[in-house]
Coordinates of C-alpha atoms in Angstrom, one line a residue:
X174 CA 33.5 8.9 -1.4
X175 CA 30.7 7.3 0.5
X176 CA 28.4 10.2 -0.2
X177 CA 29.0 9.9 -3.9
X178 CA 28.4 6.2 -3.8
X179 CA 25.1 6.7 -1.9
X180 CA 24.0 9.3 -4.4
X181 CA 24.7 7.0 -7.3
X182 CA 22.9 4.1 -5.6
X183 CA 19.9 6.4 -4.9
X184 CA 19.9 7.6 -8.5
X185 CA 20.1 4.1 -9.9
X186 CA 17.3 3.0 -7.5
X187 CA 15.1 5.9 -8.5
X188 CA 15.3 4.7 -12.1
X189 CA 13.9 1.3 -11.1
X190 CA 10.1 1.0 -11.9
X191 CA 9.5 -1.3 -9.0
X192 CA 11.2 1.2 -6.6
X193 CA 8.9 4.0 -7.8
X194 CA 5.9 1.8 -7.4
X195 CA 7.0 0.8 -3.9
X196 CA 7.4 4.5 -3.0
X197 CA 3.8 5.2 -3.9
X198 CA 2.2 2.1 -2.4
X199 CA 4.2 1.3 0.7
X200 CA 3.3 4.4 2.8
X201 CA -0.4 3.7 2.4
X202 CA -0.1 0.0 3.2
X203 CA 2.9 -0.1 5.6
X204 CA 1.0 -1.6 8.6
X205 CA -0.6 -4.3 6.6
X206 CA 2.6 -5.2 4.7
X207 CA 4.6 -5.4 8.0
X208 CA 1.8 -7.5 9.5
X209 CA 2.2 -10.0 6.6
X210 CA 5.9 -9.9 7.2
X211 CA 5.7 -10.4 11.0
X212 CA 2.8 -12.9 11.1
X213 CA 3.3 -15.0 7.9
X214 CA 7.0 -14.5 7.2
X215 CA 6.2 -12.8 3.8
X216 CA 8.8 -10.6 2.2
X217 CA 7.4 -7.1 1.8
X218 CA 9.4 -6.5 -1.4
X219 CA 8.0 -9.7 -3.0
X220 CA 4.5 -8.6 -2.1
X221 CA 5.1 -5.2 -3.7
X222 CA 6.6 -7.0 -6.8
X223 CA 3.5 -9.2 -7.2
X224 CA 1.3 -6.1 -6.9
X225 CA 3.4 -4.2 -9.4
X226 CA 3.2 -7.1 -11.9
X227 CA -0.6 -7.4 -11.5
X228 CA -1.0 -3.7 -12.1
X229 CA 1.3 -3.7 -15.1
X230 CA 0.2 -7.1 -16.4
X231 CA 3.7 -8.5 -16.5
X232 CA 4.4 -12.2 -16.1
X233 CA 7.1 -13.7 -13.9
X234 CA 9.5 -16.5 -14.3
X235 CA 8.5 -18.5 -11.2
X236 CA 11.8 -20.4 -11.0
X237 CA 13.7 -17.1 -10.7
X238 CA 12.2 -16.7 -7.2
X239 CA 13.8 -20.0 -6.1
X240 CA 17.3 -18.5 -6.6
X241 CA 19.7 -19.3 -3.8
X242 CA 21.2 -15.8 -4.1
X243 CA 17.8 -14.2 -3.7
X244 CA 17.0 -16.3 -0.7
X245 CA 20.4 -15.5 0.9
X246 CA 19.8 -11.8 0.4
X247 CA 16.4 -12.0 2.0
X248 CA 17.8 -14.0 4.9
X249 CA 20.5 -11.4 5.4
X250 CA 18.0 -8.6 5.5
X251 CA 16.0 -10.5 8.1
X252 CA 19.1 -11.0 10.2
X253 CA 20.1 -7.3 10.0
X254 CA 16.6 -6.3 11.0
X255 CA 16.7 -8.6 14.0
X256 CA 20.1 -7.3 15.2
X257 CA 19.1 -3.7 14.6
X258 CA 16.1 -4.1 16.9
X259 CA 18.4 -5.1 19.8
X260 CA 20.8 -2.1 19.3
X261 CA 20.7 1.5 20.5
X262 CA 22.2 4.8 19.4
X263 CA 24.7 5.0 16.5
X264 CA 24.8 1.2 16.0
X265 CA 21.0 1.1 15.5
X266 CA 21.2 4.0 13.0
X267 CA 24.0 2.4 11.1
X268 CA 22.2 -0.9 10.9
X269 CA 19.0 0.8 9.8
X270 CA 21.0 2.5 7.0
X271 CA 22.5 -0.8 6.0
X272 CA 19.1 -2.6 6.1
X273 CA 17.7 0.1 3.7
X274 CA 20.6 -0.3 1.3
X275 CA 20.0 -4.1 1.3
X276 CA 16.3 -3.5 0.7
X277 CA 17.1 -1.3 -2.2
X278 CA 19.4 -3.9 -3.7
X279 CA 16.7 -6.5 -3.2
X280 CA 14.1 -4.4 -5.0
X281 CA 16.5 -3.9 -7.9
X282 CA 17.1 -7.6 -8.1
X283 CA 13.3 -8.3 -8.0
X284 CA 12.8 -5.7 -10.7
X285 CA 15.4 -7.5 -12.8
X286 CA 13.6 -10.8 -12.2
X287 CA 10.3 -9.2 -13.3
X288 CA 11.9 -8.3 -16.7
X289 CA 14.1 -11.5 -17.0
X290 CA 14.4 -13.8 -18.8
X291 CA 13.1 -12.8 -22.2
X292 CA 14.5 -15.9 -23.9
X293 CA 11.3 -17.8 -24.0
X294 CA 11.6 -19.3 -20.5
X295 CA 8.2 -20.1 -19.0
X296 CA 6.6 -17.1 -17.5
X297 CA 3.5 -17.0 -15.5
X298 CA 0.9 -14.5 -14.4
X299 CA 1.5 -13.1 -10.9
X300 CA -1.3 -15.2 -9.4
X301 CA 0.6 -18.5 -10.3
X302 CA 3.8 -17.2 -8.6
X303 CA 1.7 -15.9 -5.6
X304 CA 0.2 -19.4 -5.1
X305 CA 3.7 -20.9 -5.2
X306 CA 4.8 -18.3 -2.6
X307 CA 1.8 -19.1 -0.4
X308 CA 2.9 -22.8 -0.4
X309 CA 6.4 -21.8 0.4
X310 CA 5.2 -19.7 3.4
X311 CA 2.8 -22.4 4.5
X312 CA -0.3 -20.2 4.4
X313 CA -3.7 -20.9 3.0
X314 CA -4.0 -20.9 -0.8
X315 CA -5.6 -17.7 -2.0
X316 CA -4.9 -15.8 1.3
X317 CA -2.5 -13.3 -0.3
X318 CA -4.5 -12.6 -3.5
X319 CA -7.0 -10.1 -2.0
X320 CA -4.2 -8.2 -0.3
X321 CA -2.1 -8.1 -3.5
X322 CA -5.1 -6.9 -5.5
X323 CA -5.5 -4.1 -3.0
X324 CA -1.9 -3.1 -3.4
X325 CA -2.2 -3.2 -7.2
X326 CA -5.2 -0.9 -7.3

């Protein structure tokens, strides 16, 4: 049963445009993405989303990124990652698998946010949302823009 569920999850994820984008971009920028994560507290999936939206010229509903559910999911991923780093053997492998599943769910949620809402709610170009994210992270305004542009190209 678990194998069937994993296969269905993987199939659903592979139909997500943001996931396909992440698969092409992440391997080439892994070190830099992880450096932003480790040094500034940035969320890798959000950075990939911003780059995806810049490349595809899609606007974002900035208030969607202030969702408590989204923030809780991101916090859970961080906690699992931290615990995984302290484990060995089978526990570490299981936690890595769980972390990757959570990352996939997170990417699907972000992909949905990129497409939602279509009901006329204010939507902004990625640079506006990136600036709000920089403020949230407490980093210099404009610090992420060059990196996001690199990912988008």
